[in-house]
Short mmCIF file of C-alpha atoms and ligand atoms in Angstrom, two decimals:
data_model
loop_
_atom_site.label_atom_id
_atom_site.label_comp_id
_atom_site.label_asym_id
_atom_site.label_seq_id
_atom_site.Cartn_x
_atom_site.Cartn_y
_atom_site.Cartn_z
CA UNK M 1 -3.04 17.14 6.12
CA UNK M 2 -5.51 16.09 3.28
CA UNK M 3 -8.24 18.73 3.24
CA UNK M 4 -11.80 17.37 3.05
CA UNK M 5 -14.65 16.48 5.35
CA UNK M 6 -14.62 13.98 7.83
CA UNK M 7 -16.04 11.17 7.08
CA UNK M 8 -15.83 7.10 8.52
CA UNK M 9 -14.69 4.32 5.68
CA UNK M 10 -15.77 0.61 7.20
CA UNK M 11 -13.74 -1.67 6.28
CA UNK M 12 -14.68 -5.10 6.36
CA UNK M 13 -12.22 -8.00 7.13
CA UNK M 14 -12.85 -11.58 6.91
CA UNK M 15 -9.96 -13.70 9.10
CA UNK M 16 -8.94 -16.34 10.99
CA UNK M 17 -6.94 -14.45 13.02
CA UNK M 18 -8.86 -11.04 14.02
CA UNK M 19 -6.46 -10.57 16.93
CA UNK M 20 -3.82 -10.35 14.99
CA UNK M 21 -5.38 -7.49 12.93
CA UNK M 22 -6.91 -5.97 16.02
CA UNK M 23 -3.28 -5.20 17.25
CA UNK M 24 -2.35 -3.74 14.43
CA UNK M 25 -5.10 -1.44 14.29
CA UNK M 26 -4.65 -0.78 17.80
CA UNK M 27 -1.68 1.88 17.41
CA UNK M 28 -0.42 4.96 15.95
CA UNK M 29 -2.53 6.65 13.12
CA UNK M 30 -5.08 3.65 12.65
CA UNK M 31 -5.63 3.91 16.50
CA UNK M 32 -6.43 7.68 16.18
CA UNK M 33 -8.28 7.40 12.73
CA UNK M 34 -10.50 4.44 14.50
CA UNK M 35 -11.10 7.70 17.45
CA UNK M 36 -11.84 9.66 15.32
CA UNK M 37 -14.53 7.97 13.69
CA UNK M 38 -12.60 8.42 10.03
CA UNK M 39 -11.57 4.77 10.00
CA UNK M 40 -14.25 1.65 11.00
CA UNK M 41 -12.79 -1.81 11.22
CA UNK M 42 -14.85 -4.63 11.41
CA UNK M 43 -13.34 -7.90 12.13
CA UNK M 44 -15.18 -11.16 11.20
CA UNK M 45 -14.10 -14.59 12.54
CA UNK M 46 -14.65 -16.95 9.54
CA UNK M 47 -14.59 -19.61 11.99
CA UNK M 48 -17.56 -18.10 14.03
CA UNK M 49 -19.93 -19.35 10.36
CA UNK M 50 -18.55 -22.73 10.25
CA UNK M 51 -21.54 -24.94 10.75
CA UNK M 52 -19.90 -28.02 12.33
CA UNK M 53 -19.19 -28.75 15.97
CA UNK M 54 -15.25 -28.64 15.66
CA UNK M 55 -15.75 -25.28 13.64
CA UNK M 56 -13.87 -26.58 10.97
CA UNK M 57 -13.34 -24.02 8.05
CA UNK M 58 -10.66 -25.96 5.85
CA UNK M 59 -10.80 -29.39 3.64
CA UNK M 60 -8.22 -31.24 1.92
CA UNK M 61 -7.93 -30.50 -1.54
CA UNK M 62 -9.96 -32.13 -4.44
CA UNK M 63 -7.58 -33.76 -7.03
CA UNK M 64 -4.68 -34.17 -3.89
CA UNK M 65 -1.62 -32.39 -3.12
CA UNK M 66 -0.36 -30.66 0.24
CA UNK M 67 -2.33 -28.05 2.71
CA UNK M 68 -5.33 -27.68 3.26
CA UNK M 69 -7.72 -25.31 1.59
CA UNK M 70 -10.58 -23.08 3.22
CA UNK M 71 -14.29 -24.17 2.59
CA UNK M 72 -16.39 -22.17 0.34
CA UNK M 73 -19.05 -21.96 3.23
CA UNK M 74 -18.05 -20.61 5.88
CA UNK M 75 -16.72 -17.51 3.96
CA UNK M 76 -20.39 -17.66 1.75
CA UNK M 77 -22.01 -17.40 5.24
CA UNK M 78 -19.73 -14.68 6.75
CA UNK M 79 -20.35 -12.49 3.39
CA UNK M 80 -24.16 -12.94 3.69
CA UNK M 81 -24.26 -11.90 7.16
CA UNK M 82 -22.12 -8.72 5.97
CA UNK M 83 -25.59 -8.30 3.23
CA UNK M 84 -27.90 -8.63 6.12
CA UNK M 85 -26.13 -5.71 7.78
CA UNK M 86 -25.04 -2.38 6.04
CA UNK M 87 -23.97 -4.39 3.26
CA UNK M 88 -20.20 -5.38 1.96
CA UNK M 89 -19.07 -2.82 -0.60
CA UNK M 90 -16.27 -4.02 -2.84
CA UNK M 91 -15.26 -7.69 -2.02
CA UNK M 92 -11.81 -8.30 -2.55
CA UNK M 93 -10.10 -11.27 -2.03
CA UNK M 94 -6.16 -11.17 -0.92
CA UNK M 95 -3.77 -13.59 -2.43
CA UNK M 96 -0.64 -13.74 -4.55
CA UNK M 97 -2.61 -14.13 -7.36
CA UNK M 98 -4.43 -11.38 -7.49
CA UNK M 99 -4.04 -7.22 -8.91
CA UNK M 100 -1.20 -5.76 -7.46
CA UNK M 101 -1.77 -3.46 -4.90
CA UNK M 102 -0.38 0.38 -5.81
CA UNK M 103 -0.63 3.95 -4.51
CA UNK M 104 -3.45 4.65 -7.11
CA UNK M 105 -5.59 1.14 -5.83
CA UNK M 106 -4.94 3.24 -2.42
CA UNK M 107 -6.90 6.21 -3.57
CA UNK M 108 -9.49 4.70 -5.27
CA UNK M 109 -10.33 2.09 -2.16
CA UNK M 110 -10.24 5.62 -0.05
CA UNK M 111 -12.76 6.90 -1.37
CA UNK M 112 -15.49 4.28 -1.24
CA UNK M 113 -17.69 4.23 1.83
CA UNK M 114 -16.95 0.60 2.67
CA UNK M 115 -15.10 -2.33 1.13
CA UNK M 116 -14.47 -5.86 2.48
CA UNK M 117 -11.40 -7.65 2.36
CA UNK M 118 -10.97 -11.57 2.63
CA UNK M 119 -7.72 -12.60 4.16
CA UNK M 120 -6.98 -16.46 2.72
CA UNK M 121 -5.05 -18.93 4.96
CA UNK M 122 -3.40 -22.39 4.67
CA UNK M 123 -2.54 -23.23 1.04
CA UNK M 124 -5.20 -21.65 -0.47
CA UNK M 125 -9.53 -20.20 -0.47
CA UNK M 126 -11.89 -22.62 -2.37
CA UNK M 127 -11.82 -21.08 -5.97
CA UNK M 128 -15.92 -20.66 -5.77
CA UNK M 129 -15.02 -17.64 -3.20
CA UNK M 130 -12.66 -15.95 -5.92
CA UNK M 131 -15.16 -16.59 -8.65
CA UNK M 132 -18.28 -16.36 -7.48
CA UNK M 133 -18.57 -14.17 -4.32
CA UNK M 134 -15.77 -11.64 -4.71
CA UNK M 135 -15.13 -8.70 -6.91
CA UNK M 136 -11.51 -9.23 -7.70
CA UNK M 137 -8.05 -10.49 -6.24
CA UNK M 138 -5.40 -8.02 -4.59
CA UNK M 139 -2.18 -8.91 -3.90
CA UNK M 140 0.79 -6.84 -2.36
CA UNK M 141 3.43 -8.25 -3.83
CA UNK M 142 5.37 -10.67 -5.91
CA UNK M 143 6.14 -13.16 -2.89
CA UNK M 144 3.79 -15.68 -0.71
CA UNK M 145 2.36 -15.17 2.69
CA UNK M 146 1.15 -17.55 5.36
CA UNK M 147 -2.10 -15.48 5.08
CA UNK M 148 -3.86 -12.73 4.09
CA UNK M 149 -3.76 -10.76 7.12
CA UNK M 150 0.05 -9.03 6.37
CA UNK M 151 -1.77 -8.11 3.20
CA UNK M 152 -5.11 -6.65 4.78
CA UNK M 153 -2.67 -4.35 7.49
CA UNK M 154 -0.58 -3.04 4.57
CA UNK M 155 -3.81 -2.27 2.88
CA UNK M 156 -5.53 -0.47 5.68
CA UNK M 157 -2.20 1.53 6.96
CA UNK M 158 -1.77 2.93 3.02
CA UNK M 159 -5.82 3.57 2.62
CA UNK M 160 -6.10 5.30 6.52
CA UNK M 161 -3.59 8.22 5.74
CA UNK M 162 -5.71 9.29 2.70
CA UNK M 163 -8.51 9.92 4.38
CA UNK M 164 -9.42 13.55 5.05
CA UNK M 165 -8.00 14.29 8.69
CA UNK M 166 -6.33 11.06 9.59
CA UNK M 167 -3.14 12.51 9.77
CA UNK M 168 -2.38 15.47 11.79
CA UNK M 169 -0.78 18.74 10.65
CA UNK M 170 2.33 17.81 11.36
CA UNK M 171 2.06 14.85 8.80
CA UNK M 172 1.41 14.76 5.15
CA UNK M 173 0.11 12.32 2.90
CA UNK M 174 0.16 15.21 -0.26
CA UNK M 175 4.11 14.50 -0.47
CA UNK M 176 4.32 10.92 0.05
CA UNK M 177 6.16 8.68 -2.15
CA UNK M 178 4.17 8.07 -5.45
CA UNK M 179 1.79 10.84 -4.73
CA UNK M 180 2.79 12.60 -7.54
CA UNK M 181 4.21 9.62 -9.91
CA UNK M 182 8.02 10.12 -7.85
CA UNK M 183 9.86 8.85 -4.49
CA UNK M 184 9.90 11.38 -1.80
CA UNK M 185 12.35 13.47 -1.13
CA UNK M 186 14.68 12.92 1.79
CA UNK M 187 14.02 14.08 5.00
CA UNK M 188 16.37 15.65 7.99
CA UNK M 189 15.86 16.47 11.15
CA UNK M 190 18.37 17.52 14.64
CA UNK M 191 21.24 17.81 14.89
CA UNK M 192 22.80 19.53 12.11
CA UNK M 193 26.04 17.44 12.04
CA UNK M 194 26.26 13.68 13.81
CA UNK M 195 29.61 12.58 13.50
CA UNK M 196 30.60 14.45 11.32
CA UNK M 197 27.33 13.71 8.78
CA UNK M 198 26.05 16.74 7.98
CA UNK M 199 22.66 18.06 6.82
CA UNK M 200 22.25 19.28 3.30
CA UNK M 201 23.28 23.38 3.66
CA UNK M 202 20.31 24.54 1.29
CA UNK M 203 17.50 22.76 4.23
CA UNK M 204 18.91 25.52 6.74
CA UNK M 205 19.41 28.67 4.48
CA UNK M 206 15.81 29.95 5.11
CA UNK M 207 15.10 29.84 1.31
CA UNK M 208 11.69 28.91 0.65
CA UNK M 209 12.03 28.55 -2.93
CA UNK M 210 15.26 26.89 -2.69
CA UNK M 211 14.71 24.59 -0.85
CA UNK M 212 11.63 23.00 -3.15
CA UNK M 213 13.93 23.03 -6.05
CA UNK M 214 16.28 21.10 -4.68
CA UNK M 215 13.23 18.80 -2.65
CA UNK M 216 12.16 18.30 -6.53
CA UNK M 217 15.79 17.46 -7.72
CA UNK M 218 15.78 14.86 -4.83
CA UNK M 219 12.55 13.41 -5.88
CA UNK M 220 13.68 13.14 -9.81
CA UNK M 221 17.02 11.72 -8.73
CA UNK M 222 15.99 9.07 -6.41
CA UNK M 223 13.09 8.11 -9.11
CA UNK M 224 15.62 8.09 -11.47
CA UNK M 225 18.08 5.62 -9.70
CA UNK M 226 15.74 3.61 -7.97
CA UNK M 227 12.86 3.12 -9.64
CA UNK M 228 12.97 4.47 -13.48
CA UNK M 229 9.95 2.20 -14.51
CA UNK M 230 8.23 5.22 -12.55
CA UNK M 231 8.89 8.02 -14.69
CA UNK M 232 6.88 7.38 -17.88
CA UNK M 233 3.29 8.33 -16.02
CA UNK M 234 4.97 10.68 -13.51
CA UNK M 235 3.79 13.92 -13.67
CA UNK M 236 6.49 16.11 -14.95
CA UNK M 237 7.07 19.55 -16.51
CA UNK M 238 8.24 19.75 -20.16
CA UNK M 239 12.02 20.73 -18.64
CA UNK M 240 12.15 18.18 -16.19
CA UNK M 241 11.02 15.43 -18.81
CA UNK M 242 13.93 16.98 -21.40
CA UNK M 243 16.38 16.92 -18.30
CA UNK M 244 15.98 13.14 -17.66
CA UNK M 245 16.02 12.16 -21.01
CA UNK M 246 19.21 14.11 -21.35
CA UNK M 247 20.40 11.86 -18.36
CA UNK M 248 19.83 9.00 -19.37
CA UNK M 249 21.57 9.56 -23.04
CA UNK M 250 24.91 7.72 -22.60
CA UNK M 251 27.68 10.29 -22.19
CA UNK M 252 29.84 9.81 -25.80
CA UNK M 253 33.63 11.66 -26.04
CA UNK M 254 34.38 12.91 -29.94
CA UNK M 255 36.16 10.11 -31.48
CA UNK M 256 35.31 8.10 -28.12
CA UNK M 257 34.24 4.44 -29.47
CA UNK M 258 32.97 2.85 -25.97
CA UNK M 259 33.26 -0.69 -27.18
CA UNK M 260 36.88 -1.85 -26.82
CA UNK M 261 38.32 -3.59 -30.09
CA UNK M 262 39.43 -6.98 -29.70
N1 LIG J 301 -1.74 -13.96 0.57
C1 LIG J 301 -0.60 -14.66 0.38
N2 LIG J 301 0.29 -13.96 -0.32
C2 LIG J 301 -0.28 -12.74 -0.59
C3 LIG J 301 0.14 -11.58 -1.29
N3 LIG J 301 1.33 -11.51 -1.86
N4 LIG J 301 -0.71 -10.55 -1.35
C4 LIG J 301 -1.94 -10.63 -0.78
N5 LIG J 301 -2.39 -11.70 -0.12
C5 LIG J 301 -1.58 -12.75 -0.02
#
């Protein structure tokens, strides 16, 4: 559990499809963080500030080409009804383009009172919203979505279990993957042996100190193999820094010359 007072983080969310966000919010530890009070969604239809009879909120594009793009307008009108209210915080547009989402973009967003997030649809959001009414672009990845709305979930789900008493005792957010710069470690639980797989002997010997030395190991070893690009701003002890590098030096017999001779 992440010590710290209570306290509610609104988060803003400009859609097309607020159902679809609503459902996602409506389970697990976003359901009991929205309970709680910690965690405020607010879910606003672009579509309800279109101006025109059909509520229309896309165009074709200017200069041609496929899709359809969403009009500057109704998203300028949703915003300034956000201003009228308690206000909109950070305004961050979500698309492929944008900043790449990370573990520290997760703590920083957790921390703010409220931010708003603007989930894009179709092939694309009139430029004029990136430029001109938000604070930056976020994406979540190197790949394309239909929408935003993926991207505004995975957002919310990694920004909820920050907050201070989201997660119950029983969870932890302190040992999470990237918390510290490294993977987690892996996890076990009953029964000891399934088929004959059996649980590492050290997790049942009863040996406190043990057991986090090898829970460290774990965490350098998977960081190591999966994701070295981690290491360089992990945090990490002078010996465990000197025991990767030693690693990763290529293993070299006396007299052993590794490149065959044609
Ligand atoms: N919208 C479409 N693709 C996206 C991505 N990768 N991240 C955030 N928003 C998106």
């Amino acid at each position: 559990m992440i010590k710290g007072t209570p306290r509610t983080l609104t988060v803003n969310i400009l859609t097309l499809f607020p159902d679809l966000l609503e459902a996602s919010f409506s389970h697990s530890i976003l359901k009991r963080a929205r309970e709680k009070g910690l965690f405020h969604p607010k879910l606003i239809n672009i579509r309800d500030f279109s101006r025109d009879k059909h509520r229309t909120v896309d165009d074709k594009p200017y200069g041609g080409g496929s899709g359809m793009v969403i009009k500057v307008d109704p998203v300028a009108r949703a915003l300034y009804s956000l201003r009228r209210g308690k206000g909109t915080g950070l305004v961050l547009l979500l698309a492929p383009t944008g900043r790449r989402f990370d573990q520290k973009m997760a703590q920083q967003l957790s921390r703010l009172e409220r931010f708003t997030l603007i989930c894009g649809h179709y092939e694309g959001v009139d430029q004029r919203v990136s430029e001109k009414l938000c604070d930056h672009e976020v994406s979540i990845g190197d790949y394309v979505l239909t929408g935003g709305e993926p991207a505004a979930i995975v957002i919310s789900d990694a920004i909820v279990r920050l907050l201070p008493q989201a997660l119950g005792s029983e969870n932890s957010a302190v040992q999470d993957s990237f918390s510290d710069g490294l993977l987690d470690y892996p996890h076990y639980t009953r029964p000891f042996r399934y088929r004959g797989w059996k649980v590492p002997d050290v997790l049942i010997s009863g040996a406190h100190k043990k057991v986090s030395v090898w829970r460290r190991e774990q965490q350098l070893k998977r960081t190591m193999q999966h994701r070295p690009d981690l290491l360089e701003r992990a945090h990490l002890d002078p010996e465990e820094r000197k025991k990767i590098a030693e690693s990763a030096r290529p293993e070299r017999k006396p007299g052993h010359n590794r490149r065959r001779k044609e």
